[in-house]
Amino acid sequence: MDIEVRAFDETKTRIRPSEIIAEIKANDGCGMVGFVGVQSNQFPHTMDLARPLREAGIQVGIGGFHVSGCLAMLPEVPADIQEAMDLGISIFAGEAEGRLDQVLQDAYAGQMAPTYNYMNDLPGLENAITPMLPPTRVKRTAGGISSFDAGRGCPFQCSFCTIINVQGRKSRRRSPDDIERIIRDNAAQGIFSFFITDDNLARNKDWEMIFDRIIKLREEEDIPVRFIIQVDTLCHQIPGFIEKAGRAGVRRVFIGLENINPDSLMSANKRQNRITDYRKMLLAWREVGVVTYAGYILGFTGDTPETIVRDIEIIKRELPIDLLEFFCPTLLPGSQDHKELSAKGVWMDPDMNKYDLEHVTTGHSNMTPEEWGHAYKLAWKTYFNPEHIKTVMRRSAASGMSAGKVLFLMLWFHSCIKLEDVHPLEGGYFRRKYRRDRRPGLKRENPLIFYPRYGFEIVYKHLYLFALVVRYGAFRQFLKMSKSTKDYTDLSLTPVEDDEYNELEMFAVTDSAKAAVDKMRVKEEQREKRAAAAAE
């Protein structure tokens, strides 16, 4: 039996259920629609697309973190997933490697099961099938970036995270041969940029063999691969990790910094994050020319709008981060936080559309929902202000990095919030809108209102972007021409010194920060004593 797979990414493609229905019916009704990787905030829209498919008798399956997390952590099936099952939609929980044969056989027979639950049987990844996206899909992503995972699972216990409960805490990984095959197969279709989606590549036990293999492809065969990866804040303590990452073509790295308040980090079980390591780690990445993204959570128990702004200003002065991206702590189904508070009956917003890490979905002891939402907007405005954008460009140029590439990223982040009111990871260059594509229950707008407003938005956004390019483009040229560019330095770029814990505000702004420094000093003293004893 020949199986034809058609992949669509709705962030870049308009989905019309009527066309899918017509196509499958033209094939004598033999076919199915699978919604892949559905997150919690995407589940309501998935159901909006699935309902007309089911009404037309099309077989539908839904997989991803929402259904997998709920089935893994909750004692009962939640109402939204139960509604899907009542409509005859199949629920796929777990990972698909080696498990799709049964799904496809059932779909061909017209007898898909209500659930396919593999949460207690996570597959090995070595020699697993090569994950491939069609180039027509990849090339509609900025930079032509595809993705794959080198491994799954995470050893840490962050209470807000769903990874550890969906993919497990035991590391499963692809072999270096697997990684090389993925790179070669993609290179054959003109794809050289990848996001390695591992939650923490630094904890992959085979990281060095993988990097060595990639380095060989780059340096001996001139395959120009480049990567975005995710790591923890302790990765600089792994000998050779950052240096080999740079040689392997890592150009951007996402770091779960989360906060500079140790109390907040402890409340989320983020024990591996030590603020005394932040500067050393970030400077190490800068040394190999890698752009750093840092995730930062707003809304821990002790946060207020004032403390949030205070801490961001400290970060701007004292930490050499390129891009800071903000999130609201969200009780995602599949996390330990969601499970515990759900069992206690704590209020959580019932609208899953808001569970995108950008919206307030529960209460806070120091802020009203309105204050919290305002603090979120204020955080973006505080970090991505004109002066700091120029400062980040200066730091990049002084470090031998491309100020232009950093500027592109800074303007992307700033503009997504300013112009589109969406998180930069959800944004793109041109926002397509269709008057007929409205969420069910919302009134369709008058075309005499919709189209003029949409046209005005397009013109305004492009004029705004043009003005930004002119403004910062001139500053970029100044940096290129100035002889003093390489001489620039500031507090964040200074080498880490033993007495900086007495000088930097980051280590004195809270009692817990002071305690973290004291704890670090005790450990240093103990380490020196052990070293002295060993020398004797």
PDB file of C-alpha atoms in Angstrom, residues 18-252:
ATOM      1  CA  SER A  18     -13.138  21.899   3.295  1.00  0.00           C
ATOM      2  CA  GLU A  19     -10.204  21.319   0.933  1.00  0.00           C
ATOM      3  CA  ILE A  20      -8.860  18.475   3.059  1.00  0.00           C
ATOM      4  CA  ILE A  21     -12.297  16.871   3.135  1.00  0.00           C
ATOM      5  CA  ALA A  22     -12.622  17.107  -0.655  1.00  0.00           C
ATOM      6  CA  GLU A  23      -9.167  15.638  -1.195  1.00  0.00           C
ATOM      7  CA  ILE A  24      -9.712  12.620   1.042  1.00  0.00           C
ATOM      8  CA  LYS A  25     -13.178  11.963  -0.357  1.00  0.00           C
ATOM      9  CA  ALA A  26     -11.693  12.034  -3.868  1.00  0.00           C
ATOM     10  CA  ASN A  27      -9.518   9.146  -2.669  1.00  0.00           C
ATOM     11  CA  ASP A  28     -12.653   7.094  -1.880  1.00  0.00           C
ATOM     12  CA  GLY A  29     -12.510   8.358   1.687  1.00  0.00           C
ATOM     13  CA  CYS A  30      -9.248   6.507   2.381  1.00  0.00           C
ATOM     14  CA  GLY A  31      -7.178   8.803   4.525  1.00  0.00           C
ATOM     15  CA  MET A  32      -6.750  10.397   7.914  1.00  0.00           C
ATOM     16  CA  VAL A  33      -5.714  13.744   9.393  1.00  0.00           C
ATOM     17  CA  GLY A  34      -3.133  13.772  12.173  1.00  0.00           C
ATOM     18  CA  PHE A  35      -2.612  16.876  14.302  1.00  0.00           C
ATOM     19  CA  VAL A  36       1.037  16.581  15.336  1.00  0.00           C
ATOM     20  CA  GLY A  37       2.739  18.046  18.402  1.00  0.00           C
ATOM     21  CA  VAL A  38      -0.316  19.906  19.683  1.00  0.00           C
ATOM     22  CA  GLN A  39       0.486  22.050  22.714  1.00  0.00           C
ATOM     23  CA  SER A  40      -2.032  23.098  25.355  1.00  0.00           C
ATOM     24  CA  ASN A  41      -2.687  26.558  23.905  1.00  0.00           C
ATOM     25  CA  GLN A  42      -3.157  25.006  20.444  1.00  0.00           C
ATOM     26  CA  PHE A  43      -5.692  22.408  21.519  1.00  0.00           C
ATOM     27  CA  PRO A  44      -8.860  24.593  21.252  1.00  0.00           C
ATOM     28  CA  HIS A  45      -7.983  25.630  17.693  1.00  0.00           C
ATOM     29  CA  THR A  46      -7.150  22.029  16.838  1.00  0.00           C
ATOM     30  CA  MET A  47     -10.659  21.114  17.892  1.00  0.00           C
ATOM     31  CA  ASP A  48     -12.075  23.938  15.744  1.00  0.00           C
ATOM     32  CA  LEU A  49     -10.359  22.392  12.737  1.00  0.00           C
ATOM     33  CA  ALA A  50     -11.193  18.814  13.717  1.00  0.00           C
ATOM     34  CA  ARG A  51     -14.968  19.251  14.159  1.00  0.00           C
ATOM     35  CA  PRO A  52     -15.820  19.831  10.474  1.00  0.00           C
ATOM     36  CA  LEU A  53     -13.506  16.969   9.533  1.00  0.00           C
ATOM     37  CA  ARG A  54     -15.357  14.607  11.845  1.00  0.00           C
ATOM     38  CA  GLU A  55     -18.739  15.887  10.658  1.00  0.00           C
ATOM     39  CA  ALA A  56     -17.647  14.868   7.159  1.00  0.00           C
ATOM     40  CA  GLY A  57     -16.624  11.414   8.399  1.00  0.00           C
ATOM     41  CA  ILE A  58     -12.869  11.997   8.118  1.00  0.00           C
ATOM     42  CA  GLN A  59     -10.716  10.054  10.574  1.00  0.00           C
ATOM     43  CA  VAL A  60      -8.755  12.326  12.912  1.00  0.00           C
ATOM     44  CA  GLY A  61      -5.987  11.776  15.444  1.00  0.00           C
ATOM     45  CA  ILE A  62      -4.428  14.258  17.882  1.00  0.00           C
ATOM     46  CA  GLY A  63      -1.003  13.858  19.509  1.00  0.00           C
ATOM     47  CA  GLY A  64       1.438  16.123  21.291  1.00  0.00           C
ATOM     48  CA  PHE A  65       2.294  17.455  24.714  1.00  0.00           C
ATOM     49  CA  HIS A  66      -1.219  18.426  25.798  1.00  0.00           C
ATOM     50  CA  VAL A  67      -2.809  15.004  25.448  1.00  0.00           C
ATOM     51  CA  SER A  68       0.366  13.188  26.513  1.00  0.00           C
ATOM     52  CA  GLY A  69       0.881  15.378  29.583  1.00  0.00           C
ATOM     53  CA  CYS A  70      -2.732  15.117  30.700  1.00  0.00           C
ATOM     54  CA  LEU A  71      -2.826  11.321  30.380  1.00  0.00           C
ATOM     55  CA  ALA A  72       0.538  11.058  32.144  1.00  0.00           C
ATOM     56  CA  MET A  73      -0.223  13.272  35.138  1.00  0.00           C
ATOM     57  CA  LEU A  74      -3.962  13.594  35.756  1.00  0.00           C
ATOM     58  CA  PRO A  75      -6.125  10.956  37.466  1.00  0.00           C
ATOM     59  CA  GLU A  76      -9.007  11.578  35.056  1.00  0.00           C
ATOM     60  CA  VAL A  77      -9.284  12.546  31.408  1.00  0.00           C
ATOM     61  CA  PRO A  78      -9.952  16.330  31.296  1.00  0.00           C
ATOM     62  CA  ALA A  79     -13.117  17.644  29.681  1.00  0.00           C
ATOM     63  CA  ASP A  80     -11.495  18.994  26.501  1.00  0.00           C
ATOM     64  CA  ILE A  81      -9.840  15.679  25.657  1.00  0.00           C
ATOM     65  CA  GLN A  82     -12.997  13.782  26.573  1.00  0.00           C
ATOM     66  CA  GLU A  83     -14.940  15.967  24.135  1.00  0.00           C
ATOM     67  CA  ALA A  84     -12.487  15.012  21.403  1.00  0.00           C
ATOM     68  CA  MET A  85     -12.906  11.334  22.180  1.00  0.00           C
ATOM     69  CA  ASP A  86     -16.702  11.713  22.195  1.00  0.00           C
ATOM     70  CA  LEU A  87     -16.448  13.102  18.653  1.00  0.00           C
ATOM     71  CA  GLY A  88     -14.594   9.968  17.595  1.00  0.00           C
ATOM     72  CA  ILE A  89     -11.163  11.609  17.518  1.00  0.00           C
ATOM     73  CA  SER A  90      -8.296   9.270  18.355  1.00  0.00           C
ATOM     74  CA  ILE A  91      -5.875  10.406  21.040  1.00  0.00           C
ATOM     75  CA  PHE A  92      -2.205   9.491  20.615  1.00  0.00           C
ATOM     76  CA  ALA A  93      -0.160   9.821  23.817  1.00  0.00           C
ATOM     77  CA  GLY A  94       3.574   9.253  23.775  1.00  0.00           C
ATOM     78  CA  GLU A  95       6.133   9.107  20.983  1.00  0.00           C
ATOM     79  CA  ALA A  96       5.507   7.825  17.467  1.00  0.00           C
ATOM     80  CA  GLU A  97       8.729   5.984  16.540  1.00  0.00           C
ATOM     81  CA  GLY A  98       7.784   2.393  15.774  1.00  0.00           C
ATOM     82  CA  ARG A  99       4.131   2.965  16.741  1.00  0.00           C
ATOM     83  CA  LEU A 100       2.551   4.488  13.633  1.00  0.00           C
ATOM     84  CA  ASP A 101       2.188   1.184  11.776  1.00  0.00           C
ATOM     85  CA  GLN A 102      -0.745   0.209  13.968  1.00  0.00           C
ATOM     86  CA  VAL A 103      -2.351   3.627  13.597  1.00  0.00           C
ATOM     87  CA  LEU A 104      -2.082   3.510   9.808  1.00  0.00           C
ATOM     88  CA  GLN A 105      -3.395  -0.054   9.605  1.00  0.00           C
ATOM     89  CA  ASP A 106      -6.381   0.904  11.747  1.00  0.00           C
ATOM     90  CA  ALA A 107      -7.002   4.026   9.656  1.00  0.00           C
ATOM     91  CA  TYR A 108      -6.892   2.003   6.443  1.00  0.00           C
ATOM     92  CA  ALA A 109      -9.452  -0.359   7.938  1.00  0.00           C
ATOM     93  CA  GLY A 110     -11.570   2.599   9.084  1.00  0.00           C
ATOM     94  CA  GLN A 111     -11.283   1.481  12.713  1.00  0.00           C
ATOM     95  CA  MET A 112      -8.973   3.823  14.553  1.00  0.00           C
ATOM     96  CA  ALA A 113      -8.842   3.164  18.298  1.00  0.00           C
ATOM     97  CA  PRO A 114     -10.091   5.814  20.779  1.00  0.00           C
ATOM     98  CA  THR A 115      -6.610   6.040  22.335  1.00  0.00           C
ATOM     99  CA  TYR A 116      -3.094   4.949  21.560  1.00  0.00           C
ATOM    100  CA  ASN A 117      -1.289   5.353  24.864  1.00  0.00           C
ATOM    101  CA  TYR A 118       2.448   4.671  24.876  1.00  0.00           C
ATOM    102  CA  MET A 119       3.370   6.838  27.842  1.00  0.00           C
ATOM    103  CA  ASN A 120       4.751   3.855  29.760  1.00  0.00           C
ATOM    104  CA  ASP A 121       6.702   2.537  26.796  1.00  0.00           C
ATOM    105  CA  LEU A 122       9.015   5.277  25.533  1.00  0.00           C
ATOM    106  CA  PRO A 123      11.019   4.100  22.496  1.00  0.00           C
ATOM    107  CA  GLY A 124      14.752   4.033  22.065  1.00  0.00           C
ATOM    108  CA  LEU A 125      16.084   6.494  19.499  1.00  0.00           C
ATOM    109  CA  GLU A 126      19.223   4.832  18.226  1.00  0.00           C
ATOM    110  CA  ASN A 127      18.738   3.808  14.582  1.00  0.00           C
ATOM    111  CA  ALA A 128      15.230   5.271  14.650  1.00  0.00           C
ATOM    112  CA  ILE A 129      13.809   6.604  11.414  1.00  0.00           C
ATOM    113  CA  THR A 130      15.313   9.886  10.202  1.00  0.00           C
ATOM    114  CA  PRO A 131      13.028  12.841  10.994  1.00  0.00           C
ATOM    115  CA  MET A 132      12.585  14.877   7.819  1.00  0.00           C
ATOM    116  CA  LEU A 133      10.559  17.937   6.922  1.00  0.00           C
ATOM    117  CA  PRO A 134       9.832  18.713   3.250  1.00  0.00           C
ATOM    118  CA  PRO A 135      12.022  21.560   1.940  1.00  0.00           C
ATOM    119  CA  THR A 136       8.900  23.402   0.760  1.00  0.00           C
ATOM    120  CA  ARG A 137       7.904  23.727   4.438  1.00  0.00           C
ATOM    121  CA  VAL A 138      11.384  24.482   5.790  1.00  0.00           C
ATOM    122  CA  LYS A 139      12.112  27.263   3.320  1.00  0.00           C
ATOM    123  CA  ARG A 140       9.113  29.223   4.559  1.00  0.00           C
ATOM    124  CA  THR A 141      10.811  29.513   7.941  1.00  0.00           C
ATOM    125  CA  ALA A 142      13.136  32.496   8.483  1.00  0.00           C
ATOM    126  CA  GLY A 143      16.649  31.286   7.798  1.00  0.00           C
ATOM    127  CA  GLY A 144      15.453  28.004   6.295  1.00  0.00           C
ATOM    128  CA  ILE A 145      15.759  26.253   9.654  1.00  0.00           C
ATOM    129  CA  SER A 146      14.679  22.631  10.110  1.00  0.00           C
ATOM    130  CA  SER A 147      14.830  20.693  13.369  1.00  0.00           C
ATOM    131  CA  PHE A 148      15.589  17.360  14.947  1.00  0.00           C
ATOM    132  CA  ASP A 149      16.254  15.976  18.407  1.00  0.00           C
ATOM    133  CA  ALA A 150      19.536  14.339  19.344  1.00  0.00           C
ATOM    134  CA  GLY A 151      17.963  12.937  22.495  1.00  0.00           C
ATOM    135  CA  ARG A 152      14.972  13.114  24.793  1.00  0.00           C
ATOM    136  CA  GLY A 153      14.440  13.278  28.520  1.00  0.00           C
ATOM    137  CA  CYS A 154      15.903  15.589  31.139  1.00  0.00           C
ATOM    138  CA  PRO A 155      17.453  14.684  34.521  1.00  0.00           C
ATOM    139  CA  PHE A 156      16.324  17.857  36.310  1.00  0.00           C
ATOM    140  CA  GLN A 157      13.072  18.335  38.239  1.00  0.00           C
ATOM    141  CA  CYS A 158      11.787  21.831  37.371  1.00  0.00           C
ATOM    142  CA  SER A 159       8.217  21.847  38.654  1.00  0.00           C
ATOM    143  CA  PHE A 160       6.859  23.999  35.804  1.00  0.00           C
ATOM    144  CA  CYS A 161       8.248  21.715  33.087  1.00  0.00           C
ATOM    145  CA  THR A 162       6.301  19.130  31.082  1.00  0.00           C
ATOM    146  CA  ILE A 163       9.356  17.579  29.390  1.00  0.00           C
ATOM    147  CA  ILE A 164      10.268  15.362  32.331  1.00  0.00           C
ATOM    148  CA  ASN A 165       6.749  13.933  32.589  1.00  0.00           C
ATOM    149  CA  VAL A 166       6.121  13.436  28.864  1.00  0.00           C
ATOM    150  CA  GLN A 167       9.567  12.417  27.607  1.00  0.00           C
ATOM    151  CA  GLY A 168      10.836  11.139  30.941  1.00  0.00           C
ATOM    152  CA  ARG A 169      13.895  11.842  33.089  1.00  0.00           C
ATOM    153  CA  LYS A 170      15.922   9.027  31.578  1.00  0.00           C
ATOM    154  CA  SER A 171      18.117  10.096  28.680  1.00  0.00           C
ATOM    155  CA  ARG A 172      17.443   8.427  25.324  1.00  0.00           C
ATOM    156  CA  ARG A 173      19.556   9.536  22.401  1.00  0.00           C
ATOM    157  CA  ARG A 174      20.380   9.116  18.757  1.00  0.00           C
ATOM    158  CA  SER A 175      23.842   7.845  17.878  1.00  0.00           C
ATOM    159  CA  PRO A 176      26.453  10.026  16.132  1.00  0.00           C
ATOM    160  CA  ASP A 177      25.758   7.927  13.012  1.00  0.00           C
ATOM    161  CA  ASP A 178      22.087   8.884  13.261  1.00  0.00           C
ATOM    162  CA  ILE A 179      22.962  12.584  13.571  1.00  0.00           C
ATOM    163  CA  GLU A 180      25.299  12.422  10.592  1.00  0.00           C
ATOM    164  CA  ARG A 181      22.602  10.727   8.508  1.00  0.00           C
ATOM    165  CA  ILE A 182      20.068  13.434   9.447  1.00  0.00           C
ATOM    166  CA  ILE A 183      22.512  16.177   8.435  1.00  0.00           C
ATOM    167  CA  ARG A 184      23.511  14.527   5.157  1.00  0.00           C
ATOM    168  CA  ASP A 185      19.916  13.756   4.138  1.00  0.00           C
ATOM    169  CA  ASN A 186      18.888  17.363   4.800  1.00  0.00           C
ATOM    170  CA  ALA A 187      21.990  18.779   3.108  1.00  0.00           C
ATOM    171  CA  ALA A 188      21.068  16.775   0.012  1.00  0.00           C
ATOM    172  CA  GLN A 189      17.878  18.844  -0.248  1.00  0.00           C
ATOM    173  CA  GLY A 190      19.624  22.145   0.454  1.00  0.00           C
ATOM    174  CA  ILE A 191      18.932  22.460   4.184  1.00  0.00           C
ATOM    175  CA  PHE A 192      21.902  23.349   6.399  1.00  0.00           C
ATOM    176  CA  SER A 193      20.387  25.160   9.408  1.00  0.00           C
ATOM    177  CA  PHE A 194      18.885  23.257  12.335  1.00  0.00           C
ATOM    178  CA  PHE A 195      17.329  23.780  15.704  1.00  0.00           C
ATOM    179  CA  ILE A 196      18.314  20.821  17.875  1.00  0.00           C
ATOM    180  CA  THR A 197      15.202  20.590  20.028  1.00  0.00           C
ATOM    181  CA  ASP A 198      16.671  18.708  23.011  1.00  0.00           C
ATOM    182  CA  ASP A 199      15.596  20.487  26.163  1.00  0.00           C
ATOM    183  CA  ASN A 200      19.216  20.323  27.320  1.00  0.00           C
ATOM    184  CA  LEU A 201      21.847  19.140  24.841  1.00  0.00           C
ATOM    185  CA  ALA A 202      24.590  19.568  27.451  1.00  0.00           C
ATOM    186  CA  ARG A 203      23.209  16.565  29.359  1.00  0.00           C
ATOM    187  CA  ASN A 204      23.368  14.261  26.342  1.00  0.00           C
ATOM    188  CA  LYS A 205      26.067  11.741  27.292  1.00  0.00           C
ATOM    189  CA  ASP A 206      27.199  11.548  23.664  1.00  0.00           C
ATOM    190  CA  TRP A 207      27.487  15.308  23.156  1.00  0.00           C
ATOM    191  CA  GLU A 208      31.227  15.164  22.453  1.00  0.00           C
ATOM    192  CA  MET A 209      30.995  12.368  19.901  1.00  0.00           C
ATOM    193  CA  ILE A 210      28.141  14.222  18.197  1.00  0.00           C
ATOM    194  CA  PHE A 211      30.068  17.493  18.107  1.00  0.00           C
ATOM    195  CA  ASP A 212      33.212  15.723  16.846  1.00  0.00           C
ATOM    196  CA  ARG A 213      31.238  14.150  14.017  1.00  0.00           C
ATOM    197  CA  ILE A 214      29.706  17.501  13.045  1.00  0.00           C
ATOM    198  CA  ILE A 215      33.086  19.241  13.266  1.00  0.00           C
ATOM    199  CA  LYS A 216      34.461  16.671  10.832  1.00  0.00           C
ATOM    200  CA  LEU A 217      31.619  17.330   8.395  1.00  0.00           C
ATOM    201  CA  ARG A 218      32.223  21.079   8.618  1.00  0.00           C
ATOM    202  CA  GLU A 219      36.021  21.159   8.565  1.00  0.00           C
ATOM    203  CA  GLU A 220      36.865  18.229   6.294  1.00  0.00           C
ATOM    204  CA  GLU A 221      33.879  18.146   3.913  1.00  0.00           C
ATOM    205  CA  ASP A 222      32.901  21.843   4.020  1.00  0.00           C
ATOM    206  CA  ILE A 223      29.250  21.093   4.784  1.00  0.00           C
ATOM    207  CA  PRO A 224      28.179  24.512   6.168  1.00  0.00           C
ATOM    208  CA  VAL A 225      25.806  23.334   8.884  1.00  0.00           C
ATOM    209  CA  ARG A 226      24.832  25.659  11.720  1.00  0.00           C
ATOM    210  CA  PHE A 227      22.700  25.160  14.789  1.00  0.00           C
ATOM    211  CA  ILE A 228      20.550  26.608  17.528  1.00  0.00           C
ATOM    212  CA  ILE A 229      20.707  24.563  20.737  1.00  0.00           C
ATOM    213  CA  GLN A 230      19.313  24.638  24.282  1.00  0.00           C
ATOM    214  CA  VAL A 231      21.458  24.128  27.383  1.00  0.00           C
ATOM    215  CA  ASP A 232      21.463  24.656  31.143  1.00  0.00           C
ATOM    216  CA  THR A 233      23.395  27.276  33.094  1.00  0.00           C
ATOM    217  CA  LEU A 234      26.080  24.780  34.187  1.00  0.00           C
ATOM    218  CA  CYS A 235      27.171  23.790  30.674  1.00  0.00           C
ATOM    219  CA  HIS A 236      30.387  25.839  30.952  1.00  0.00           C
ATOM    220  CA  GLN A 237      31.598  23.460  33.655  1.00  0.00           C
ATOM    221  CA  ILE A 238      31.706  20.578  31.163  1.00  0.00           C
ATOM    222  CA  PRO A 239      35.285  20.574  29.822  1.00  0.00           C
ATOM    223  CA  GLY A 240      35.354  21.443  26.126  1.00  0.00           C
ATOM    224  CA  PHE A 241      31.579  21.660  25.655  1.00  0.00           C
ATOM    225  CA  ILE A 242      31.324  25.320  24.693  1.00  0.00           C
ATOM    226  CA  GLU A 243      34.506  25.329  22.634  1.00  0.00           C
ATOM    227  CA  LYS A 244      33.397  22.318  20.580  1.00  0.00           C
ATOM    228  CA  ALA A 245      29.898  23.725  20.229  1.00  0.00           C
ATOM    229  CA  GLY A 246      31.419  26.775  18.553  1.00  0.00           C
ATOM    230  CA  ARG A 247      33.477  24.643  16.167  1.00  0.00           C
ATOM    231  CA  ALA A 248      30.434  22.478  15.400  1.00  0.00           C
ATOM    232  CA  GLY A 249      28.553  25.478  14.058  1.00  0.00           C
ATOM    233  CA  VAL A 250      26.397  26.469  17.009  1.00  0.00           C
ATOM    234  CA  ARG A 251      25.447  30.079  16.285  1.00  0.00           C
ATOM    235  CA  ARG A 252      22.722  30.673  18.866  1.00  0.00           C
TER     236      ARG A 252
END
